[in-house]
Amino acid sequence: LNEGALPVKLTLDGQESIDSVLGADSLRRSLIAGIVGLIAVMVFMIIYYRFLGVIASLALITYTAFMISIIKLSAFSPWQITLTLSGIAGIILSIGMAVDANILIFERTKEEIKRGRNISSAIEEGFRRAWTSIRDGNLSTIITSLILIFFGTGFIKGFAITLIIGVLVSLFTAIVIVRTTLRFIGTQWLEDRMWLVMRIKKNNEDKK
């Protein structure tokens, strides 16, 4: 390198440090993506499932509040949760699990309404029929996450831990909060406004 070098003195023209700013920017972008995704899911649920979608959206907001609270409160415990990119991925994936549970419940409920049940009994039967599928799906996810925790390292463990917490919280919001809310509202008020739950097809006599 010294061969043919010019006899000039080197002077420092500028200095630049690369630190955690890039990671912070990626984290910010991931949070924005998560918020946009959450809003998109809520809009879809409201458009497709109408009033039931509104209840599911409220449950998702509750889920988000619970997850933020758990992450914040973990700072005061020996098991502090650090929000990394892999952790955000686990949280977003658990949002999908929560929506999946709501979809199963709502579809079973609509099937029972079509069979002639009133709204209250249809909700109870919908939860009963959907529970086994929800339980098995979430249980398999938890088992897989435990395997990742015991045999994985670094980011993989962070992803698995937040996924387990997210699945448990989403299971609580989908089963307990949504069910309790629908039990409270699923009275004569909702029975008289069935169009808020599903599209009512008019028969030929009604058209005449």
PDB file of C-alpha atoms in Angstrom, residues 68-154:
ATOM      1  CA  ILE A  68     -48.227  -3.576  27.170  1.00  0.00           C
ATOM      2  CA  SER A  69     -48.989  -3.829  30.899  1.00  0.00           C
ATOM      3  CA  ILE A  70     -47.245  -7.199  31.199  1.00  0.00           C
ATOM      4  CA  ILE A  71     -44.150  -5.911  29.406  1.00  0.00           C
ATOM      5  CA  LYS A  72     -44.035  -2.760  31.556  1.00  0.00           C
ATOM      6  CA  LEU A  73     -44.628  -4.592  34.845  1.00  0.00           C
ATOM      7  CA  SER A  74     -41.980  -7.191  34.013  1.00  0.00           C
ATOM      8  CA  ALA A  75     -39.379  -4.473  34.673  1.00  0.00           C
ATOM      9  CA  PHE A  76     -40.128  -4.850  38.389  1.00  0.00           C
ATOM     10  CA  SER A  77     -39.651  -8.634  38.343  1.00  0.00           C
ATOM     11  CA  PRO A  78     -36.628 -10.930  37.904  1.00  0.00           C
ATOM     12  CA  TRP A  79     -37.987 -11.907  34.471  1.00  0.00           C
ATOM     13  CA  GLN A  80     -37.829  -8.591  32.662  1.00  0.00           C
ATOM     14  CA  ILE A  81     -39.145  -8.659  29.085  1.00  0.00           C
ATOM     15  CA  THR A  82     -37.169  -6.656  26.549  1.00  0.00           C
ATOM     16  CA  LEU A  83     -39.153  -5.662  23.480  1.00  0.00           C
ATOM     17  CA  THR A  84     -37.043  -6.760  20.500  1.00  0.00           C
ATOM     18  CA  LEU A  85     -37.900  -7.335  16.847  1.00  0.00           C
ATOM     19  CA  SER A  86     -38.395 -11.041  17.491  1.00  0.00           C
ATOM     20  CA  GLY A  87     -40.592 -10.239  20.498  1.00  0.00           C
ATOM     21  CA  ILE A  88     -42.785  -7.976  18.380  1.00  0.00           C
ATOM     22  CA  ALA A  89     -43.111 -10.801  15.848  1.00  0.00           C
ATOM     23  CA  GLY A  90     -44.345 -13.116  18.592  1.00  0.00           C
ATOM     24  CA  ILE A  91     -46.914 -10.560  19.746  1.00  0.00           C
ATOM     25  CA  ILE A  92     -48.204  -9.948  16.216  1.00  0.00           C
ATOM     26  CA  LEU A  93     -48.490 -13.690  15.608  1.00  0.00           C
ATOM     27  CA  SER A  94     -50.513 -14.110  18.806  1.00  0.00           C
ATOM     28  CA  ILE A  95     -52.887 -11.398  17.532  1.00  0.00           C
ATOM     29  CA  GLY A  96     -53.591 -13.673  14.596  1.00  0.00           C
ATOM     30  CA  MET A  97     -54.292 -16.524  17.020  1.00  0.00           C
ATOM     31  CA  ALA A  98     -56.803 -14.341  18.876  1.00  0.00           C
ATOM     32  CA  VAL A  99     -58.601 -13.383  15.664  1.00  0.00           C
ATOM     33  CA  ASP A 100     -58.634 -17.023  14.582  1.00  0.00           C
ATOM     34  CA  ALA A 101     -60.384 -17.978  17.833  1.00  0.00           C
ATOM     35  CA  ASN A 102     -62.996 -15.250  17.355  1.00  0.00           C
ATOM     36  CA  ILE A 103     -63.656 -16.341  13.774  1.00  0.00           C
ATOM     37  CA  LEU A 104     -64.247 -19.944  14.862  1.00  0.00           C
ATOM     38  CA  ILE A 105     -66.644 -18.798  17.580  1.00  0.00           C
ATOM     39  CA  PHE A 106     -68.578 -16.425  15.326  1.00  0.00           C
ATOM     40  CA  GLU A 107     -68.928 -18.927  12.491  1.00  0.00           C
ATOM     41  CA  ARG A 108     -70.263 -21.587  14.864  1.00  0.00           C
ATOM     42  CA  THR A 109     -72.649 -19.028  16.346  1.00  0.00           C
ATOM     43  CA  LYS A 110     -73.979 -18.076  12.903  1.00  0.00           C
ATOM     44  CA  GLU A 111     -74.469 -21.750  12.059  1.00  0.00           C
ATOM     45  CA  GLU A 112     -76.569 -22.230  15.187  1.00  0.00           C
ATOM     46  CA  ILE A 113     -78.663 -19.150  14.370  1.00  0.00           C
ATOM     47  CA  LYS A 114     -79.358 -20.560  10.903  1.00  0.00           C
ATOM     48  CA  ARG A 115     -80.544 -23.772  12.566  1.00  0.00           C
ATOM     49  CA  GLY A 116     -83.220 -21.810  14.390  1.00  0.00           C
ATOM     50  CA  ARG A 117     -81.667 -21.129  17.799  1.00  0.00           C
ATOM     51  CA  ASN A 118     -82.153 -17.786  19.492  1.00  0.00           C
ATOM     52  CA  ILE A 119     -79.145 -15.543  19.877  1.00  0.00           C
ATOM     53  CA  SER A 120     -78.369 -16.468  23.502  1.00  0.00           C
ATOM     54  CA  SER A 121     -78.364 -20.231  22.983  1.00  0.00           C
ATOM     55  CA  ALA A 122     -76.542 -19.829  19.652  1.00  0.00           C
ATOM     56  CA  ILE A 123     -73.718 -17.938  21.382  1.00  0.00           C
ATOM     57  CA  GLU A 124     -73.368 -20.607  24.071  1.00  0.00           C
ATOM     58  CA  GLU A 125     -73.409 -23.432  21.559  1.00  0.00           C
ATOM     59  CA  GLY A 126     -70.997 -21.557  19.290  1.00  0.00           C
ATOM     60  CA  PHE A 127     -68.468 -21.233  22.100  1.00  0.00           C
ATOM     61  CA  ARG A 128     -68.928 -24.882  23.085  1.00  0.00           C
ATOM     62  CA  ARG A 129     -68.372 -26.183  19.561  1.00  0.00           C
ATOM     63  CA  ALA A 130     -65.422 -23.886  18.852  1.00  0.00           C
ATOM     64  CA  TRP A 131     -63.633 -24.472  22.155  1.00  0.00           C
ATOM     65  CA  THR A 132     -62.004 -27.810  21.247  1.00  0.00           C
ATOM     66  CA  SER A 133     -60.460 -26.406  18.068  1.00  0.00           C
ATOM     67  CA  ILE A 134     -59.291 -23.261  19.876  1.00  0.00           C
ATOM     68  CA  ARG A 135     -57.843 -25.293  22.747  1.00  0.00           C
ATOM     69  CA  ASP A 136     -55.932 -27.696  20.513  1.00  0.00           C
ATOM     70  CA  GLY A 137     -54.573 -24.930  18.268  1.00  0.00           C
ATOM     71  CA  ASN A 138     -53.305 -22.818  21.157  1.00  0.00           C
ATOM     72  CA  LEU A 139     -51.938 -25.842  23.034  1.00  0.00           C
ATOM     73  CA  SER A 140     -49.881 -26.957  20.045  1.00  0.00           C
ATOM     74  CA  THR A 141     -48.493 -23.419  19.705  1.00  0.00           C
ATOM     75  CA  ILE A 142     -47.519 -23.348  23.394  1.00  0.00           C
ATOM     76  CA  ILE A 143     -45.805 -26.750  23.146  1.00  0.00           C
ATOM     77  CA  THR A 144     -43.834 -25.620  20.090  1.00  0.00           C
ATOM     78  CA  SER A 145     -42.836 -22.396  21.876  1.00  0.00           C
ATOM     79  CA  LEU A 146     -41.613 -24.348  24.921  1.00  0.00           C
ATOM     80  CA  ILE A 147     -39.413 -26.456  22.661  1.00  0.00           C
ATOM     81  CA  LEU A 148     -37.956 -23.273  21.152  1.00  0.00           C
ATOM     82  CA  ILE A 149     -37.269 -21.883  24.650  1.00  0.00           C
ATOM     83  CA  PHE A 150     -35.414 -24.988  25.830  1.00  0.00           C
ATOM     84  CA  PHE A 151     -33.416 -25.634  22.663  1.00  0.00           C
ATOM     85  CA  GLY A 152     -33.243 -22.194  21.031  1.00  0.00           C
ATOM     86  CA  THR A 153     -30.954 -19.284  21.734  1.00  0.00           C
ATOM     87  CA  GLY A 154     -31.092 -15.500  21.744  1.00  0.00           C
TER      88      GLY A 154
END
